[in-house]
Amino acid sequence: MTLYQPFLDHAIDYMESRLDLMPYPIPEGFDSKTATVGKGKNEATVVTTSHAFQTPKLRQIRAAHVQGGKALQVLNFVIFPQLNYDLPFFGADLVTLPGGHLIALDMQPLFRDNPAYQAKYTEPILPMFHTHQEHLTWGGDFPEEAQQFFSPAFLWTRPQETSVVETQVFAAFQDYLQAYLDFVEQAEPIIDSQELKDIEAAQLRYLRYRAEKDPARGMFKRFYGEEWTEEYIHGFLFDLERKLSSVH
Ligand code: DBV
């Protein structure tokens, strides 16, 4: 077992219990990728596995799970709704590096500063956010240009202890996912054409930012090379642009 395997197992089991999960295609070569890093005593294997699903309301549910020993564990898990729903993105970036743990958990809004949007998708989860934030103190600086993509219920923390990840962070992850699936259950398709345009633009804005600024790019390039990394980012992790250009 590795640190984030229980998170991934829970997410899949829980989604299976509530959603009509269907597989989402993972491009060839990205299912699982292995590299050997370090030399001699420090030699280690880093395995990255991909997991992906879809449902009638959720365009892509995908996870990248990086396992490279005790000091290198990452679970990046994002849910991208279909473009005819105004649902936020579910975003979890659970990162353990030699320097420590870094946890980002949020329902990332399409329209952050819109009061009606906040009333619909942020206010209902603020009590849950405050409950968890008591145990998970604010993680400090993060890129200023990223702020527009996070909600006021953004859990951002750098726990000192692995036990905090296993208990409090895991509890927060479960609660956020449950609340997210409640939103999904209630969501009704959008038909207004202006609203649909705004949603597509907001999804593309988010996606381009994440693909361009992916904080894992450096790590993936070191392990697996540039070509694999760029294809993984644009062809799987953040694939909306490719998917749109193939249907338009
Ligand atoms: N981050 C990803 C993907 C990852 C991943 C797909 C599969 O988007 C891992 C792997 N995140 C990852 C790693 C680091 C971070 C950091 C390896 C550490 C990078 C390093 O220190 O070398 C939230 N993730 C971070 C940081 C933030 C996030 C704010 C710190 C980055 C920094 O300080 O520069 N989640 C991340 C993010 C957005 C988000 C930037 C933006 C909308 O939703």
mmCIF file of C-alpha atoms and ligand atoms in Angstrom, residues 62 64 66 74 76 93 95 97 102 104 108 142-143 146 149-150 156 158 206 209-210 214-216 219-220 237-238, ligand 1:
data_model
loop_
_atom_site.group_PDB
_atom_site.id
_atom_site.type_symbol
_atom_site.label_atom_id
_atom_site.label_comp_id
_atom_site.label_asym_id
_atom_site.label_seq_id
_atom_site.Cartn_x
_atom_site.Cartn_y
_atom_site.Cartn_z
ATOM 1 C CA ARG A 62 -9.260 11.032 -14.353
ATOM 2 C CA ALA A 64 -2.709 10.150 -12.294
ATOM 3 C CA VAL A 66 2.698 8.441 -9.133
ATOM 4 C CA VAL A 74 1.313 11.882 -5.951
ATOM 5 C CA ASN A 76 -3.729 14.134 -9.014
ATOM 6 C CA ASP A 93 -3.653 17.498 -5.909
ATOM 7 C CA VAL A 95 1.611 15.506 -3.321
ATOM 8 C CA LEU A 97 7.932 14.933 -2.079
ATOM 9 C CA LEU A 102 1.348 19.423 -0.164
ATOM 10 C CA ALA A 104 -4.812 21.016 -2.592
ATOM 11 C CA GLN A 108 -12.927 24.758 -8.660
ATOM 12 C CA PHE A 142 0.651 29.715 -3.964
ATOM 13 C CA PRO A 143 0.890 31.158 -7.457
ATOM 14 C CA ALA A 146 -3.823 30.398 -9.906
ATOM 15 C CA PHE A 149 -9.276 29.122 -10.338
ATOM 16 C CA PHE A 150 -9.896 28.303 -6.682
ATOM 17 C CA TRP A 156 -4.644 24.127 0.917
ATOM 18 C CA ARG A 158 1.184 21.275 3.999
ATOM 19 C CA TYR A 206 -9.052 26.520 -16.744
ATOM 20 C CA TYR A 209 -3.892 27.262 -17.465
ATOM 21 C CA ARG A 210 -3.485 23.810 -15.963
ATOM 22 C CA ASP A 214 1.307 21.905 -14.723
ATOM 23 C CA PRO A 215 3.591 21.782 -11.668
ATOM 24 C CA ALA A 216 4.378 18.147 -12.429
ATOM 25 C CA MET A 219 9.121 15.864 -12.601
ATOM 26 C CA PHE A 220 7.580 13.942 -15.498
ATOM 27 C CA LEU A 237 -4.428 14.930 -18.261
ATOM 28 C CA PHE A 238 -5.864 18.086 -19.840
HETATM 29 N N1 DBV B 1 -0.138 18.590 -10.353
HETATM 30 C C1 DBV B 1 -0.945 18.438 -11.445
HETATM 31 C C2 DBV B 1 -0.715 17.136 -11.981
HETATM 32 C C3 DBV B 1 0.211 16.503 -11.177
HETATM 33 C C4 DBV B 1 0.584 17.438 -10.157
HETATM 34 C C5 DBV B 1 -1.443 16.625 -13.189
HETATM 35 C C6 DBV B 1 0.195 14.177 -11.916
HETATM 36 O O1 DBV B 1 -1.721 19.295 -11.875
HETATM 37 C C7 DBV B 1 1.537 17.226 -9.146
HETATM 38 C C8 DBV B 1 0.785 15.176 -11.279
HETATM 39 N N2 DBV B 1 1.576 19.401 -7.927
HETATM 40 C C9 DBV B 1 2.168 18.268 -8.396
HETATM 41 C C10 DBV B 1 3.534 18.263 -8.003
HETATM 42 C C11 DBV B 1 3.743 19.452 -7.298
HETATM 43 C C12 DBV B 1 2.523 20.149 -7.267
HETATM 44 C C13 DBV B 1 2.355 21.424 -6.654
HETATM 45 C C14 DBV B 1 4.526 17.179 -8.296
HETATM 46 C C15 DBV B 1 5.023 19.922 -6.664
HETATM 47 C C16 DBV B 1 5.872 20.650 -7.641
HETATM 48 C C17 DBV B 1 7.220 20.957 -7.036
HETATM 49 O O2 DBV B 1 7.263 21.426 -5.890
HETATM 50 O O3 DBV B 1 8.204 20.719 -7.706
HETATM 51 C C18 DBV B 1 -2.343 22.828 -6.972
HETATM 52 N N3 DBV B 1 -0.063 21.838 -6.934
HETATM 53 C C19 DBV B 1 1.192 22.207 -6.588
HETATM 54 C C20 DBV B 1 1.154 23.585 -6.169
HETATM 55 C C21 DBV B 1 -0.156 23.997 -6.276
HETATM 56 C C22 DBV B 1 -0.890 22.880 -6.745
HETATM 57 C C23 DBV B 1 -0.730 25.360 -5.961
HETATM 58 C C24 DBV B 1 2.330 24.389 -5.734
HETATM 59 C C25 DBV B 1 2.929 24.929 -7.004
HETATM 60 C C26 DBV B 1 3.883 26.030 -6.755
HETATM 61 O O4 DBV B 1 4.093 26.414 -5.611
HETATM 62 O O5 DBV B 1 4.406 26.508 -7.783
HETATM 63 N N4 DBV B 1 -4.018 22.275 -8.479
HETATM 64 C C27 DBV B 1 -2.678 22.657 -8.433
HETATM 65 C C28 DBV B 1 -2.676 23.893 -9.259
HETATM 66 C C29 DBV B 1 -3.913 24.162 -9.732
HETATM 67 C C30 DBV B 1 -4.725 23.100 -9.234
HETATM 68 C C31 DBV B 1 -1.481 24.687 -9.548
HETATM 69 C C32 DBV B 1 -4.293 25.291 -10.556
HETATM 70 C C33 DBV B 1 -5.526 25.591 -10.971
HETATM 71 O O6 DBV B 1 -5.901 22.970 -9.453
#
